[in-house]
Amino acid sequence: MPIDPHRLSRRTALRTAVVVAGAAALATGCDDDKPDAGPPGASAGPDGEVQAPEPSTDPEVVAALTTAATQIAQLALRVSQAGQSVPALRGQLAIAVQSHAAHVAKLKELGDFEPPQPGKLPPLPKASAAVLADLASREQRLSVAHATAAGKLTGPAARVLAMIAASESQLAASFAPKKVTR
């Protein structure tokens, strides 16, 4: 039986997440000995309270964050559309909707921008398995794009993009059809 090139194994998804996390740690100079200081890029203020990082004004960083936010907003719209078209998938897609909303909010916080509105989406497949396969493929492609973007940046933006890439890889794996063992 030929291997479907669009199918993502759990092992591949895990390997991708590990590589993305490792690359982000190397690119951003992660120090595991430091205590947790809150969200990525946060720092302790004079009173010891954790403060969010200042929004970036670097055009390269803002462009990368804006692009990522636009892509995620477009995917979130597609996931929502899938949930409306195939009500049986709503429960499975709920975590993706929440994750995407949180990711866009974090990117906007780091870049202080308003992403453009998502454009028109192509029609969804009719069958629920095809819808999940479509979403898994899109999640995986964005995971690679965001991991690549994270590798070109440093600091909080790189860490957030790497974490988003890992999340997208996990979502792609969760949408992939389950293997039936006999």
Coordinates of C-alpha atoms in Angstrom, one line a residue:
M1 CA 0.0 0.0 0.0
P2 CA 1.6 3.3 -1.0
I3 CA 2.2 5.9 1.6
D4 CA 0.0 9.0 1.4
P5 CA 2.4 12.0 1.2
H6 CA -0.1 14.3 2.9
R7 CA -0.4 12.0 5.9
L8 CA 1.5 13.0 9.0
S9 CA 2.5 10.3 11.4
R10 CA 2.6 11.0 15.1
R11 CA 6.3 10.3 15.1
T12 CA 6.9 12.9 12.4
A13 CA 4.8 15.5 14.3
L14 CA 6.7 14.8 17.5
R15 CA 10.0 15.0 15.7
T16 CA 9.0 18.3 14.1
A17 CA 7.9 19.8 17.4
V18 CA 11.1 18.8 19.1
V19 CA 13.2 20.2 16.2
V20 CA 11.2 23.5 16.3
A21 CA 11.5 23.8 20.0
G22 CA 15.2 23.0 19.9
A23 CA 15.8 25.5 17.1
A24 CA 13.9 28.2 19.0
A25 CA 15.9 27.5 22.1
L26 CA 19.2 27.8 20.1
A27 CA 18.1 30.9 18.3
T28 CA 16.9 32.7 21.3
G29 CA 19.5 31.6 23.8
C30 CA 17.2 29.7 26.1
D31 CA 18.5 29.2 29.6
D32 CA 16.8 26.3 31.3
D33 CA 18.3 27.3 34.7
K34 CA 16.3 30.5 34.9
P35 CA 13.0 30.4 36.8
D36 CA 9.8 30.9 34.8
A37 CA 9.3 34.6 34.2
G38 CA 5.8 34.4 32.7
P39 CA 4.9 34.6 29.0
P40 CA 7.6 34.6 26.3
G41 CA 9.6 37.9 26.3
A42 CA 8.2 39.0 29.7
S43 CA 10.5 40.4 32.3
A44 CA 10.2 41.2 36.0
G45 CA 9.5 44.9 36.7
P46 CA 11.0 46.9 39.6
D47 CA 8.3 45.6 42.0
G48 CA 9.0 42.0 40.9
E49 CA 5.7 41.8 38.9
V50 CA 6.0 40.1 35.5
Q51 CA 5.5 42.6 32.7
A52 CA 4.8 41.8 29.1
P53 CA 7.5 42.8 26.6
E54 CA 7.2 46.2 24.7
P55 CA 5.7 45.8 21.2
S56 CA 8.4 45.6 18.6
T57 CA 8.9 48.5 16.2
D58 CA 11.5 46.6 14.1
P59 CA 10.0 46.5 10.6
E60 CA 11.3 42.9 9.9
V61 CA 9.7 41.6 13.2
V62 CA 6.4 43.5 12.7
A63 CA 6.2 42.2 9.1
A64 CA 6.8 38.6 10.2
L65 CA 4.3 38.9 13.1
T66 CA 1.7 40.5 10.8
T67 CA 2.1 37.8 8.2
A68 CA 1.8 35.1 10.8
A69 CA -1.3 36.7 12.3
T70 CA -2.9 37.0 8.9
Q71 CA -2.2 33.4 8.1
I72 CA -3.5 32.2 11.4
A73 CA -6.6 34.3 11.2
Q74 CA -7.3 32.9 7.8
L75 CA -6.9 29.3 9.1
A76 CA -9.1 30.1 12.1
L77 CA -11.8 31.3 9.8
R78 CA -11.5 28.0 7.8
V79 CA -11.6 26.0 11.0
S80 CA -14.8 27.9 12.1
Q81 CA -16.3 27.4 8.7
A82 CA -15.5 23.6 9.0
G83 CA -17.2 23.4 12.3
Q84 CA -20.3 25.1 10.9
S85 CA -20.4 22.9 7.8
V86 CA -19.8 19.7 9.7
P87 CA -21.4 19.9 13.1
A88 CA -20.0 16.5 14.1
L89 CA -16.5 18.0 14.1
R90 CA -17.3 21.0 16.3
G91 CA -16.0 19.4 19.4
Q92 CA -12.8 18.2 17.8
L93 CA -12.2 21.7 16.2
A94 CA -13.0 23.7 19.3
I95 CA -9.4 23.6 20.7
A96 CA -8.1 24.8 17.3
V97 CA -10.4 27.8 17.3
Q98 CA -9.3 28.7 20.8
S99 CA -5.6 28.2 20.1
H100 CA -5.7 30.3 16.9
A101 CA -7.5 33.1 18.7
A102 CA -4.8 33.1 21.5
H103 CA -2.0 33.0 18.9
V104 CA -3.3 36.0 17.0
A105 CA -3.8 37.9 20.2
K106 CA -0.2 37.2 21.3
L107 CA 1.2 38.2 17.9
K108 CA -0.7 41.4 18.0
E109 CA 0.6 42.1 21.5
L110 CA 4.2 41.6 20.4
G111 CA 3.9 43.6 17.2
D112 CA 1.2 46.2 18.1
F113 CA -0.5 46.0 14.7
E114 CA -3.9 45.1 13.2
P115 CA -3.6 42.2 10.7
P116 CA -5.4 42.6 7.4
Q117 CA -8.8 40.8 7.1
P118 CA -8.5 37.2 5.8
G119 CA -9.4 36.9 2.1
K120 CA -12.0 34.6 0.5
L121 CA -11.5 31.0 1.3
P122 CA -11.7 28.1 -1.1
P123 CA -14.7 25.8 -0.6
L124 CA -14.4 23.0 2.0
P125 CA -14.6 19.4 1.0
K126 CA -17.9 17.6 1.6
A127 CA -16.8 14.6 3.7
S128 CA -15.7 15.1 7.3
A129 CA -12.6 13.0 6.8
A130 CA -11.6 15.2 3.8
V131 CA -12.3 18.3 5.9
L132 CA -10.0 17.1 8.6
A133 CA -7.3 16.1 6.1
D134 CA -7.5 19.6 4.5
L135 CA -7.2 21.2 7.9
A136 CA -4.3 18.9 8.9
S137 CA -2.4 19.8 5.7
R138 CA -2.9 23.5 6.2
E139 CA -1.9 23.4 9.9
Q140 CA 1.3 21.5 9.0
R141 CA 2.2 23.9 6.2
L142 CA 1.8 26.9 8.6
S143 CA 3.8 25.0 11.2
V144 CA 6.7 24.8 8.8
A145 CA 6.3 28.5 7.7
H146 CA 6.2 29.7 11.3
A147 CA 9.2 27.6 12.3
T148 CA 11.1 29.0 9.4
A149 CA 10.1 32.6 10.3
A150 CA 11.1 31.9 13.9
G151 CA 14.6 30.8 12.8
K152 CA 15.1 34.2 11.1
L153 CA 14.2 36.2 14.2
T154 CA 15.4 36.5 17.8
G155 CA 13.9 37.2 21.2
P156 CA 10.3 37.1 22.1
A157 CA 9.0 37.1 18.5
A158 CA 11.2 34.0 17.6
R159 CA 10.0 32.2 20.8
V160 CA 6.3 32.9 20.2
L161 CA 6.5 31.9 16.5
A162 CA 8.3 28.6 17.5
M163 CA 5.7 27.8 20.1
I164 CA 2.9 28.6 17.6
A165 CA 4.6 26.3 15.0
A166 CA 4.8 23.5 17.6
S167 CA 1.1 24.0 18.4
E168 CA 0.1 23.9 14.8
S169 CA 2.1 20.7 14.3
Q170 CA 0.2 19.1 17.2
L171 CA -3.1 20.3 15.8
A172 CA -2.2 18.8 12.4
A173 CA -1.5 15.5 14.1
S174 CA -4.8 15.6 16.0
F175 CA -6.7 16.2 12.7
A176 CA -5.0 13.3 10.9
P177 CA -7.1 10.1 10.5
K178 CA -6.5 7.6 13.2
K179 CA -4.9 4.3 12.2
V180 CA -7.0 1.3 13.0
T181 CA -5.0 -1.5 14.6
R182 CA -6.1 -5.1 14.3

